Every structure is written in structure tokens, then in C-alpha cells.
Amino acid sequence: MKTYLFWSVVVLTYLGTVICEKPLGRRRAVPVIFVQGSHYDVGYDVGRTFSYIIKDFIATYENLRDFEKEYKTDTGRDAYDKTLANMKSRFPYYVKEIQGVADGANVPFHLLFLLQMDDLIGTINDNHLPRNDTGGCSSLAIKTPKSAVLGHTEDAFSETLNHFYIMSAHIIPTPEDRERGAVEERFASLCYAGHMPGYTMGYNENGLVFSINTLSPLILKPGNTPRTFITRALLASKNFAEAERVLRDEGLGIGNGFSLNMIWTDKTCDRKIYNAEVAPDLTGDKSLVNIQGFADEPLVHTNIYQRIKVKEVIGPIIDSSTARLKAIHAHQPPQNQKDIKDIISDTSGTDFQVFQEKKDSIIKTIAAGVFELDKMTWSIYINKPNSSEPVAVLPIRFSMLEKV
Ligand SMILES: *[C@@H]1O[C@H](CO)[C@@H](O)[C@H](O)[C@H]1NC(C)=O
Ligand SMILES: *[C@@H]1O[C@H](CO)[C@@H](O)[C@H](O)[C@H]1NC(C)=O
């Protein structure tokens, strides 16, 4: 079915528009938008600019069909309403950002909000195993005498291939949003079409470079904060302590799971590498958070919990993570940027690869990013990083650090 979609001309009817899409293959394109303004306005401009990509994604993303089905049930609708009410009270300005995207792209808000809920809505009536879960990203980070490097494969459902963009934003909150807690933000993040920035990879101008790995606890907390709101809020964090506070989300807590790889640079140019694992706390109104620092050994993370003891799903996300960890650890520990590029380009696995480019795999590497802090660059590759040139090289800017 997937290969059929891939090779034939697909005619889709959606929202009254007919979209005719030719077979796309793997486009070597990295769309980037630079935007400035309030949360709503920034969202609106992203939506307006990438309307076609967003519409095409929501018309073809099979999981969204499931989410819509669940949304039509009473339990699904309850979970949706409760989550939206909670997010409106805790992060009203991010809800406005999503509304901006919906209005700018001319797509229904609820579809974009369902994308944010992800497995929280997908499992609401039927939490069966094995689960065909989202994600499959590998992250590797090292500190060298002169630099720090983070390499990341952005792996996602094959529909996401060619359906992402980078948002480089300067958010200037409205007085009303400021009163509710919004702050000025400067960041750049890769976004899956129609999703909030933050849940992939990027940096903020306070000194944070990050990447995310989806994690899949078995028991979720629908109604609680979806992980994409936590990672959206992380883009505003000024330092490690603030990031930790955002992860804990005291008073409600995260509803699903993820892992966060961070390199924090401070005013003195000292750099620290951390991995945080985050999971729903089934007994309290906060998230479970486990943070580990890495000084001498490399940070390696895929899509399984390595430290928090939480019951996870069974299914391809776990099998793929185990296979990728094994492939990564079969290499010598990385010493420099070249080693990192070699490891994230590994396609030696039979069923699952670190760089997943097989035509029939459900999860594909849609892009790979390499952050090099000596050069202050973020290189984005569409093909293997050790044998292709980056399609885009973005500057990393830590402007807010200089101001402090
Ligand atoms: C998971 O995906 C496989 C391959 O597409 C499919 O055969 C299977 O039915 C799916 N399982 C569930 C529970 O959705
Ligand atoms: C890229 O890395 C892989 C190992 O992951 C290696 O087998 C391959 O030879 C490398 N390619 C180049 C061009 O260096």
C-alpha cells in the first residue's frame, strides 16, 4: 500500500480541495521560514507559508485518521476537551500559536490539536499491543577539547518525508500573553508539518542545542500535558534549571513520554551535555524526570527508556531501538564530528537501520542534523551525512547569552 502510494499519482480530495501529487521520492529540500511577532502571528505566517505542505500532510497521515475516529467517540472527545482546557489554562499562548497555524493554513484547529495529542488520543479506547508507535530517532553527542557535537537522525512515519520545515522565530508576546506568563523567545526548530516547533531538533538563543527521541510508556495520562507542549515550552528556557522545571511540569505533569538531549553553553563558553528521560507519573501531578550528565563518555539515545523504570509498549519502536543501539555500539566510541557522521549514517542493520532509507520501511529518516559548536553551525542532511553534502547549513546564534 505504501509503495503503491509512493509510486503512483495520488489524487486526494480533502477539505474541498483536490491535491494532485506526483511521486515525490526523497526531495533534497529544507524549507526555512524566518518569522517575528506574537505567538498567533508567528503561527499564522508559518501556516500561510507552508499551507500546501500542511494540507497535504493532514490529508495523507494515516494515524490522523485513527485520531479523528477516536475524537468522534465520547471518551476521545472528553480527553480532547480536558487536554485543550488544561493547555488553555497553562499555555494559552501556545494554543494561540496553533490557532494561528490553523488560520494561516486554512485547516481545522482540531486536526492540528489531535496531532499534538498523538498517542494520548490514539490509545484512548484501545490500548492494545503490539503498538505501531511513532518515532525512531537516534541521537549521539560528545564533548571534545574544542567543541561539542550533537548528531541526530530525525525518523518519522514515511508520510512525513518531504513534509517538514524549519522555523527560525523571534517571538514578541502581546501584553495579554505576557501577563499569562509568555516571554520573548528566539529559537530555530525543525517542525513536522502542522506540529509545534520543539519536538524534533534545534536550538534556542539562550545557549541550548537539543534533539528529541520519542518514548512510549504503556500507560499514558490523557488530559495531562502532551509532550509537544513541554518541548514547545523548553524553547523559552533560559538555562538548565529552567529546562528542568519545564520538564517537571508541577501541578499537572506530562501525559506521554520522550527523551531530550541537551547541550547547554553558558556565558563562559563552558558546555555541558545532558540526557533527560521524561515519563507520566501515575501517582502524582508532575512528570517523572531522570537527568544524566555526560562528560567523558558519549551520549547515545534511541527510543527506549535507559534509566526510568517504566513499563513500555512492545512493538517496532522497541525492536528498532534495540537494533540501532547495537549498531551504534558496534562502532568505536566517537571522538570527533566525522565519527558522529559515520555512526548516524550506518545502514548495516537488516530490519532496522540507524539511517533508515529503505523504500518499504514505515519509519524513515526524513533528515539528519549535525550541530557543531566550534563552528556554530547546524547542518541538515537529507541523505547520509557521511557521504552527502548538507542541503542546508544554518548558523547557531546564542544572542541572548551575550546580553546577560
Ligand atoms: C502495524 O503495522 C503493520 C504493518 O503496516 C500492520 O500489518 C499491522 O496491522 C499494524 N498493527 C496495528 C495494531 O495497527
Ligand atoms: C559511512 O559510514 C558507514 C558506517 O556507518 C561506513 O560503512 C561507510 O563506509 C561510510 N561512508 C563513507 C563514504 O565514508
Tab-separated table of C-alpha atoms and ligand atoms in Angstrom:
chain	number	residue	atom	x	y	z
A	1	MET	CA	0.000	0.000	0.000
A	2	LYS	CA	2.761	2.410	0.979
A	3	THR	CA	4.752	1.589	-2.149
A	4	TYR	CA	1.632	1.997	-4.223
A	5	LEU	CA	1.137	5.480	-2.772
A	6	PHE	CA	4.763	6.212	-3.336
A	7	TRP	CA	4.897	5.308	-6.996
A	8	SER	CA	1.540	6.298	-8.350
A	9	VAL	CA	-0.032	9.627	-8.892
A	10	VAL	CA	-2.238	10.200	-5.904
A	11	VAL	CA	-5.381	12.218	-6.159
A	12	LEU	CA	-6.637	13.318	-2.807
A	13	THR	CA	-9.814	15.094	-2.023
A	14	TYR	CA	-9.627	16.952	1.197
A	15	LEU	CA	-11.407	19.959	2.656
A	16	GLY	CA	-12.974	20.557	-0.711
A	17	THR	CA	-9.624	20.967	-2.445
A	18	VAL	CA	-8.168	18.458	-4.812
A	19	ILE	CA	-4.490	17.930	-4.445
A	20	CYS	CA	-2.699	16.089	-7.223
A	21	GLU	CA	0.686	14.962	-6.158
A	22	LYS	CA	3.268	13.301	-8.392
A	23	PRO	CA	5.601	10.693	-6.916
A	24	LEU	CA	7.975	12.743	-4.851
A	25	GLY	CA	10.829	10.460	-3.894
A	26	ARG	CA	13.201	11.984	-1.385
A	27	ARG	CA	13.289	15.730	-2.045
A	28	ARG	CA	16.559	17.433	-1.244
A	29	ALA	CA	14.817	20.481	0.133
A	30	VAL	CA	14.871	22.111	3.560
A	31	PRO	CA	12.253	24.870	3.701
A	32	VAL	CA	13.105	27.552	6.263
A	33	ILE	CA	10.995	30.467	7.441
A	34	PHE	CA	12.262	33.414	9.483
A	35	VAL	CA	9.411	34.941	11.457
A	36	GLN	CA	8.883	37.606	14.065
A	37	GLY	CA	5.802	38.615	16.036
A	38	SER	CA	3.272	37.459	18.605
A	39	HIS	CA	2.595	33.756	19.101
A	40	TYR	CA	-0.540	33.975	16.973
A	41	ASP	CA	1.129	35.965	14.194
A	42	VAL	CA	4.152	33.684	14.023
A	43	GLY	CA	1.839	30.680	13.814
A	44	TYR	CA	-0.236	32.413	11.137
A	45	ASP	CA	2.792	33.111	8.945
A	46	VAL	CA	4.042	29.545	9.280
A	47	GLY	CA	0.572	28.259	8.343
A	48	ARG	CA	0.182	30.639	5.412
A	49	THR	CA	3.651	29.936	4.031
A	50	PHE	CA	3.503	26.158	4.361
A	51	SER	CA	-0.228	25.717	3.787
A	52	TYR	CA	0.276	23.260	0.946
A	53	ILE	CA	2.683	21.048	2.904
A	54	ILE	CA	0.414	21.098	5.978
A	55	LYS	CA	-2.753	20.301	3.998
A	56	ASP	CA	-1.036	17.515	2.118
A	57	PHE	CA	0.313	16.058	5.347
A	58	ILE	CA	-3.014	16.055	7.169
A	59	ALA	CA	-4.675	14.533	4.115
A	60	THR	CA	-2.207	11.639	3.922
A	61	TYR	CA	-1.111	10.952	7.523
A	62	GLU	CA	-2.782	7.628	8.300
A	63	ASN	CA	-2.507	7.958	12.088
A	64	LEU	CA	-4.565	11.117	11.943
A	65	ARG	CA	-7.451	9.055	10.507
A	66	ASP	CA	-7.324	6.988	13.722
A	67	PHE	CA	-7.145	10.090	15.877
A	68	GLU	CA	-10.209	11.526	14.123
A	69	LYS	CA	-12.078	8.270	14.684
A	70	GLU	CA	-11.247	8.354	18.410
A	71	TYR	CA	-12.164	12.044	18.605
A	72	LYS	CA	-15.690	11.117	17.490
A	73	THR	CA	-16.165	8.792	20.472
A	74	ASP	CA	-17.290	10.079	23.893
A	75	THR	CA	-14.084	9.070	25.674
A	76	GLY	CA	-11.992	10.529	22.861
A	77	ARG	CA	-13.883	13.801	22.887
A	78	ASP	CA	-13.633	14.007	26.708
A	79	ALA	CA	-9.870	13.529	26.578
A	80	TYR	CA	-9.584	16.139	23.824
A	81	ASP	CA	-11.698	18.688	25.727
A	82	LYS	CA	-9.885	18.104	29.002
A	83	THR	CA	-6.466	18.420	27.355
A	84	LEU	CA	-7.454	21.567	25.492
A	85	ALA	CA	-8.889	23.157	28.666
A	86	ASN	CA	-5.715	22.305	30.589
A	87	MET	CA	-3.470	23.703	27.861
A	88	LYS	CA	-5.588	26.865	27.573
A	89	SER	CA	-5.075	27.471	31.261
A	90	ARG	CA	-1.359	26.551	31.416
A	91	PHE	CA	-0.025	27.574	27.998
A	92	PRO	CA	-2.723	29.805	26.417
A	93	TYR	CA	-0.154	31.463	24.116
A	94	TYR	CA	0.907	28.135	22.592
A	95	VAL	CA	-2.744	27.287	21.922
A	96	LYS	CA	-2.957	30.653	20.116
A	97	GLU	CA	0.136	29.719	18.116
A	98	ILE	CA	-1.618	26.542	16.933
A	99	GLN	CA	-4.740	28.585	16.135
A	100	GLY	CA	-2.508	30.877	14.074
A	101	VAL	CA	-1.158	27.934	12.073
A	102	ALA	CA	-4.704	26.614	11.529
A	103	ASP	CA	-5.981	30.011	10.350
A	104	GLY	CA	-2.927	30.706	8.176
A	105	ALA	CA	-3.020	27.274	6.528
A	106	ASN	CA	-6.822	27.242	6.423
A	107	VAL	CA	-7.171	23.861	8.153
A	108	PRO	CA	-9.366	22.957	11.160
A	109	PHE	CA	-7.774	23.664	14.541
A	110	HIS	CA	-8.891	20.340	15.997
A	111	LEU	CA	-6.851	18.374	13.454
A	112	LEU	CA	-3.685	20.205	14.496
A	113	PHE	CA	-4.527	19.721	18.167
A	114	LEU	CA	-5.056	15.987	17.565
A	115	LEU	CA	-1.552	15.849	16.056
A	116	GLN	CA	-0.185	17.305	19.312
A	117	MET	CA	-2.085	14.702	21.362
A	118	ASP	CA	-0.656	11.850	19.272
A	119	ASP	CA	-0.634	8.557	21.231
A	120	LEU	CA	-2.702	10.188	24.004
A	121	ILE	CA	-5.703	10.185	21.662
A	122	GLY	CA	-4.672	7.184	19.551
A	123	THR	CA	-4.847	4.798	22.508
A	124	ILE	CA	-7.852	6.310	24.258
A	125	ASN	CA	-10.280	3.448	23.562
A	126	ASP	CA	-7.960	0.657	22.585
A	127	ASN	CA	-4.507	0.467	24.161
A	128	HIS	CA	-3.585	-2.821	22.514
A	129	LEU	CA	-0.167	-4.364	21.983
A	130	PRO	CA	1.952	-4.574	19.974
A	131	ARG	CA	1.587	-0.926	19.164
A	132	ASN	CA	2.823	0.557	15.868
A	133	ASP	CA	4.314	3.558	17.545
A	134	THR	CA	5.655	6.773	16.147
A	135	GLY	CA	9.238	7.776	16.131
A	136	GLY	CA	12.572	6.168	15.854
A	137	CYS	CA	15.315	8.742	16.224
A	138	SER	CA	18.923	8.209	17.161
A	139	SER	CA	20.927	10.884	18.971
A	140	LEU	CA	24.639	10.990	19.749
A	141	ALA	CA	26.545	13.760	21.485
A	142	ILE	CA	30.158	14.228	22.519
A	143	LYS	CA	32.329	16.871	24.065
A	144	THR	CA	35.764	17.342	22.502
A	145	PRO	CA	38.561	19.612	23.785
A	146	LYS	CA	37.473	22.408	21.443
A	147	SER	CA	33.881	21.633	20.688
A	148	ALA	CA	30.714	19.737	21.359
A	149	VAL	CA	28.823	17.880	18.660
A	150	LEU	CA	25.268	16.571	18.528
A	151	GLY	CA	24.197	14.261	15.704
A	152	HIS	CA	20.562	13.290	15.257
A	153	THR	CA	18.532	11.313	12.737
A	154	GLU	CA	15.000	12.610	12.506
A	155	ASP	CA	12.982	9.477	11.889
A	156	ALA	CA	9.258	9.599	11.325
A	157	PHE	CA	6.362	7.921	9.555
A	158	SER	CA	7.073	7.822	5.847
A	159	GLU	CA	4.250	10.329	5.224
A	160	THR	CA	6.438	12.890	6.988
A	161	LEU	CA	9.154	12.584	4.332
A	162	ASN	CA	9.144	15.922	2.446
A	163	HIS	CA	6.619	17.268	4.968
A	164	PHE	CA	8.638	19.309	7.408
A	165	TYR	CA	10.138	22.777	7.623
A	166	ILE	CA	12.371	24.813	9.872
A	167	MET	CA	11.056	27.738	11.838
A	168	SER	CA	13.504	30.396	12.946
A	169	ALA	CA	11.413	32.590	15.203
A	170	HIS	CA	11.635	35.687	17.305
A	171	ILE	CA	8.520	35.717	19.452
A	172	ILE	CA	7.431	39.023	20.921
A	173	PRO	CA	4.451	38.249	23.148
A	174	THR	CA	1.405	40.508	23.239
A	175	PRO	CA	0.866	42.301	26.585
A	176	GLU	CA	-2.048	39.934	27.246
A	177	ASP	CA	0.115	36.830	26.650
A	178	ARG	CA	2.913	38.342	28.724
A	179	GLU	CA	0.504	38.667	31.641
A	180	ARG	CA	-0.234	34.949	31.348
A	181	GLY	CA	3.473	34.079	31.504
A	182	ALA	CA	4.716	34.319	27.912
A	183	VAL	CA	8.274	35.626	27.419
A	184	GLU	CA	10.312	36.796	24.456
A	185	GLU	CA	11.726	33.789	22.616
A	186	ARG	CA	14.359	33.296	19.925
A	187	PHE	CA	14.848	29.816	18.555
A	188	ALA	CA	15.114	27.658	15.455
A	189	SER	CA	13.478	24.244	15.297
A	190	LEU	CA	12.627	21.665	12.716
A	191	CYS	CA	8.851	21.074	12.700
A	192	TYR	CA	6.827	18.221	11.294
A	193	ALA	CA	4.098	19.787	9.145
A	194	GLY	CA	1.394	21.343	11.318
A	195	HIS	CA	3.160	20.499	14.585
A	196	MET	CA	4.577	22.939	17.089
A	197	PRO	CA	8.319	23.657	16.999
A	198	GLY	CA	10.414	21.905	19.656
A	199	TYR	CA	9.592	18.232	19.211
A	200	THR	CA	12.475	17.371	16.887
A	201	MET	CA	15.784	19.226	16.946
A	202	GLY	CA	17.032	22.772	17.054
A	203	TYR	CA	18.445	25.404	19.367
A	204	ASN	CA	17.392	28.447	21.355
A	205	GLU	CA	19.378	31.625	21.631
A	206	ASN	CA	19.890	31.189	25.387
A	207	GLY	CA	22.557	28.550	24.749
A	208	LEU	CA	20.520	25.362	24.277
A	209	VAL	CA	21.068	22.888	21.435
A	210	PHE	CA	18.677	19.930	21.593
A	211	SER	CA	17.195	16.857	19.988
A	212	ILE	CA	14.236	14.683	20.965
A	213	ASN	CA	13.581	10.947	20.963
A	214	THR	CA	10.001	9.696	21.251
A	215	LEU	CA	9.478	7.228	24.096
A	216	SER	CA	6.416	5.035	24.529
A	217	PRO	CA	5.273	4.233	28.054
A	218	LEU	CA	2.426	1.718	28.047
A	219	ILE	CA	0.197	3.612	30.467
A	220	LEU	CA	-0.493	7.208	29.477
A	221	LYS	CA	-2.368	10.028	31.203
A	222	PRO	CA	-4.866	11.504	28.731
A	223	GLY	CA	-5.853	15.037	29.770
A	224	ASN	CA	-2.349	15.773	31.011
A	225	THR	CA	0.240	17.855	29.161
A	226	PRO	CA	1.085	16.394	25.723
A	227	ARG	CA	4.859	16.092	25.304
A	228	THR	CA	4.853	18.573	22.411
A	229	PHE	CA	3.678	21.322	24.794
A	230	ILE	CA	6.551	20.525	27.147
A	231	THR	CA	9.085	20.647	24.303
A	232	ARG	CA	7.481	23.855	22.970
A	233	ALA	CA	7.911	25.419	26.425
A	234	LEU	CA	11.555	24.268	26.540
A	235	LEU	CA	12.310	26.623	23.652
A	236	ALA	CA	11.769	29.503	26.093
A	237	SER	CA	14.055	28.142	28.811
A	238	LYS	CA	16.971	30.385	29.774
A	239	ASN	CA	19.192	27.790	31.449
A	240	PHE	CA	19.391	24.187	32.601
A	241	ALA	CA	17.470	24.852	35.831
A	242	GLU	CA	14.556	26.342	33.912
A	243	ALA	CA	14.557	23.439	31.478
A	244	GLU	CA	14.326	21.026	34.391
A	245	ARG	CA	11.364	22.951	35.815
A	246	VAL	CA	9.573	22.830	32.445
A	247	LEU	CA	10.128	19.047	32.257
A	248	ARG	CA	8.681	18.521	35.759
A	249	ASP	CA	5.524	20.438	34.848
A	250	GLU	CA	4.453	20.695	38.504
A	251	GLY	CA	0.687	20.868	39.017
A	252	LEU	CA	-0.233	18.614	36.087
A	253	GLY	CA	2.636	16.626	34.557
A	254	ILE	CA	3.260	15.094	31.201
A	255	GLY	CA	0.761	12.623	29.723
A	256	ASN	CA	3.116	10.639	27.466
A	257	GLY	CA	6.880	10.117	27.151
A	258	PHE	CA	10.045	11.409	25.477
A	259	SER	CA	13.782	11.816	25.848
A	260	LEU	CA	15.618	15.115	25.489
A	261	ASN	CA	19.296	15.510	24.551
A	262	MET	CA	20.718	18.892	25.505
A	263	ILE	CA	23.992	20.703	25.114
A	264	TRP	CA	23.952	23.855	27.254
A	265	THR	CA	26.548	26.557	26.603
A	266	ASP	CA	26.980	29.226	29.280
A	267	LYS	CA	28.402	32.755	29.261
A	268	THR	CA	31.932	31.489	29.857
A	269	CYS	CA	31.544	29.162	26.855
A	270	ASP	CA	31.542	26.123	29.094
A	271	ARG	CA	29.460	23.327	27.579
A	272	LYS	CA	27.529	20.574	29.316
A	273	ILE	CA	25.785	17.571	27.817
A	274	TYR	CA	22.661	16.035	29.374
A	275	ASN	CA	20.029	13.486	28.555
A	276	ALA	CA	16.631	13.710	30.248
A	277	GLU	CA	14.094	10.906	30.224
A	278	VAL	CA	10.534	12.008	30.916
A	279	ALA	CA	7.510	9.824	31.713
A	280	PRO	CA	3.993	10.230	33.113
A	281	ASP	CA	3.842	9.976	36.909
A	282	LEU	CA	0.931	7.654	37.588
A	283	THR	CA	0.715	8.742	41.235
A	284	GLY	CA	1.378	12.498	41.180
A	285	ASP	CA	0.670	15.782	39.377
A	286	LYS	CA	4.104	16.183	37.831
A	287	SER	CA	6.314	14.383	35.330
A	288	LEU	CA	8.834	11.687	36.193
A	289	VAL	CA	12.211	13.088	35.145
A	290	ASN	CA	15.632	11.456	35.167
A	291	ILE	CA	18.585	13.538	34.012
A	292	GLN	CA	22.094	12.298	33.397
A	293	GLY	CA	25.141	14.406	32.542
A	294	PHE	CA	27.822	13.194	30.116
A	295	ALA	CA	31.407	14.407	30.377
A	296	ASP	CA	33.775	11.706	29.165
A	297	GLU	CA	31.559	9.150	27.509
A	298	PRO	CA	29.352	9.847	24.503
A	299	LEU	CA	25.636	10.335	24.969
A	300	VAL	CA	23.679	7.771	22.948
A	301	HIS	CA	19.891	7.640	22.986
A	302	THR	CA	17.200	5.990	20.887
A	303	ASN	CA	13.546	5.312	21.615
A	304	ILE	CA	13.685	3.183	24.738
A	305	TYR	CA	13.992	4.197	28.383
A	306	GLN	CA	17.505	3.529	29.642
A	307	ARG	CA	17.103	4.735	33.232
A	308	ILE	CA	13.495	5.341	34.333
A	309	LYS	CA	11.845	2.044	35.158
A	310	VAL	CA	8.582	2.367	33.302
A	311	LYS	CA	6.569	-0.290	31.534
A	312	GLU	CA	6.907	0.360	27.818
A	313	VAL	CA	4.913	-0.791	24.812
A	314	ILE	CA	6.070	-3.708	22.770
A	315	GLY	CA	6.369	-3.304	19.019
A	316	PRO	CA	8.633	-1.956	16.297
A	317	ILE	CA	9.690	1.171	18.208
A	318	ILE	CA	11.372	-1.031	20.821
A	319	ASP	CA	12.795	-3.612	18.388
A	320	SER	CA	14.179	-0.843	16.217
A	321	SER	CA	15.730	0.938	19.207
A	322	THR	CA	17.456	-2.217	20.392
A	323	ALA	CA	18.795	-2.865	16.885
A	324	ARG	CA	20.002	0.720	16.470
A	325	LEU	CA	21.694	0.759	19.889
A	326	LYS	CA	23.504	-2.414	18.947
A	327	ALA	CA	24.647	-0.954	15.608
A	328	ILE	CA	25.812	2.256	17.294
A	329	HIS	CA	27.751	0.436	19.993
A	330	ALA	CA	29.442	-1.779	17.380
A	331	HIS	CA	31.416	1.339	16.355
A	332	GLN	CA	34.398	2.649	18.311
A	333	PRO	CA	33.239	5.433	20.657
A	334	PRO	CA	33.072	8.628	18.552
A	335	GLN	CA	35.928	11.106	19.045
A	336	ASN	CA	35.046	13.846	16.562
A	337	GLN	CA	32.412	15.098	14.137
A	338	LYS	CA	33.456	12.664	11.423
A	339	ASP	CA	32.871	9.684	13.728
A	340	ILE	CA	29.428	11.033	14.606
A	341	LYS	CA	28.538	11.398	10.914
A	342	ASP	CA	29.736	7.854	10.194
A	343	ILE	CA	27.697	6.366	13.004
A	344	ILE	CA	24.446	8.128	12.144
A	345	SER	CA	24.942	7.060	8.505
A	346	ASP	CA	25.020	3.372	9.473
A	347	THR	CA	22.725	1.241	7.288
A	348	SER	CA	24.162	-2.141	8.272
A	349	GLY	CA	21.006	-3.432	10.031
A	350	THR	CA	18.758	-5.830	8.169
A	351	ASP	CA	15.374	-4.918	9.631
A	352	PHE	CA	16.176	-1.566	11.195
A	353	GLN	CA	18.954	0.893	10.372
A	354	VAL	CA	20.337	3.920	12.147
A	355	PHE	CA	19.872	5.852	8.894
A	356	GLN	CA	16.543	4.422	7.684
A	357	GLU	CA	16.084	4.917	3.971
A	358	LYS	CA	14.589	1.617	2.784
A	359	LYS	CA	11.653	2.228	0.469
A	360	ASP	CA	9.320	-0.115	2.338
A	361	SER	CA	10.077	0.915	5.910
A	362	ILE	CA	7.191	2.551	7.763
A	363	ILE	CA	9.578	4.741	9.704
A	364	LYS	CA	12.096	6.689	7.640
A	365	THR	CA	14.926	9.060	8.375
A	366	ILE	CA	13.464	12.248	6.942
A	367	ALA	CA	16.542	14.351	7.723
A	368	ALA	CA	19.689	14.222	9.818
A	369	GLY	CA	21.152	17.115	11.746
A	370	VAL	CA	24.692	17.725	12.928
A	371	PHE	CA	25.303	20.577	15.369
A	372	GLU	CA	28.967	21.631	15.581
A	373	LEU	CA	29.536	24.122	18.361
A	374	ASP	CA	33.093	25.137	17.408
A	375	LYS	CA	31.766	26.334	14.057
A	376	MET	CA	28.353	27.321	15.484
A	377	THR	CA	26.605	25.547	12.624
A	378	TRP	CA	23.598	23.282	12.282
A	379	SER	CA	23.953	21.185	9.116
A	380	ILE	CA	20.886	19.437	7.765
A	381	TYR	CA	21.266	16.421	5.528
A	382	ILE	CA	18.570	14.652	3.571
A	383	ASN	CA	20.865	11.771	2.604
A	384	LYS	CA	23.571	10.074	4.674
A	385	PRO	CA	25.692	12.712	6.412
A	386	ASN	CA	28.983	10.913	5.785
A	387	SER	CA	28.520	10.695	2.024
A	388	SER	CA	26.463	13.710	1.016
A	389	GLU	CA	26.707	17.450	1.399
A	390	PRO	CA	24.330	19.145	3.787
A	391	VAL	CA	21.344	20.632	1.977
A	392	ALA	CA	21.296	23.499	4.470
A	393	VAL	CA	23.810	24.917	6.937
A	394	LEU	CA	22.161	27.228	9.444
A	395	PRO	CA	24.060	29.445	11.859
A	396	ILE	CA	23.603	28.727	15.569
A	397	ARG	CA	23.172	32.021	17.384
A	398	PHE	CA	23.330	32.475	21.146
A	399	SER	CA	22.337	36.159	21.090
A	400	MET	CA	20.624	36.138	24.489
A	401	LEU	CA	23.766	34.769	26.165
A	402	GLU	CA	25.756	37.773	25.014
A	403	LYS	CA	23.183	40.129	26.505
A	404	VAL	CA	23.319	38.636	30.000
B	1	LIG	C1	1.086	-2.427	12.379
B	1	LIG	O1	1.656	-2.253	11.092
B	1	LIG	C2	1.704	-3.428	10.323
B	1	LIG	C3	2.465	-3.119	9.052
B	1	LIG	O2	1.907	-1.988	8.400
B	1	LIG	C4	0.275	-3.919	10.061
B	1	LIG	O3	0.314	-5.108	9.323
B	1	LIG	C5	-0.412	-4.145	11.407
B	1	LIG	O4	-1.759	-4.474	11.197
B	1	LIG	C6	-0.351	-2.909	12.283
B	1	LIG	N1	-0.859	-3.241	13.587
B	1	LIG	C7	-1.681	-2.469	14.249
B	1	LIG	C8	-2.077	-2.981	15.583
B	1	LIG	O5	-2.094	-1.409	13.817
B	2	LIG	C1	29.772	5.980	6.176
B	2	LIG	O1	29.681	5.282	7.404
B	2	LIG	C2	29.490	3.882	7.283
B	2	LIG	C3	29.407	3.324	8.673
B	2	LIG	O2	28.292	3.758	9.337
B	2	LIG	C4	30.645	3.243	6.533
B	2	LIG	O3	30.379	1.876	6.356
B	2	LIG	C5	30.801	3.924	5.202
B	2	LIG	O4	31.949	3.414	4.567
B	2	LIG	C6	30.942	5.426	5.369
B	2	LIG	N1	30.980	6.059	4.063
B	2	LIG	C7	31.927	6.938	3.709
B	2	LIG	C8	31.823	7.485	2.330
B	2	LIG	O5	32.832	7.280	4.464
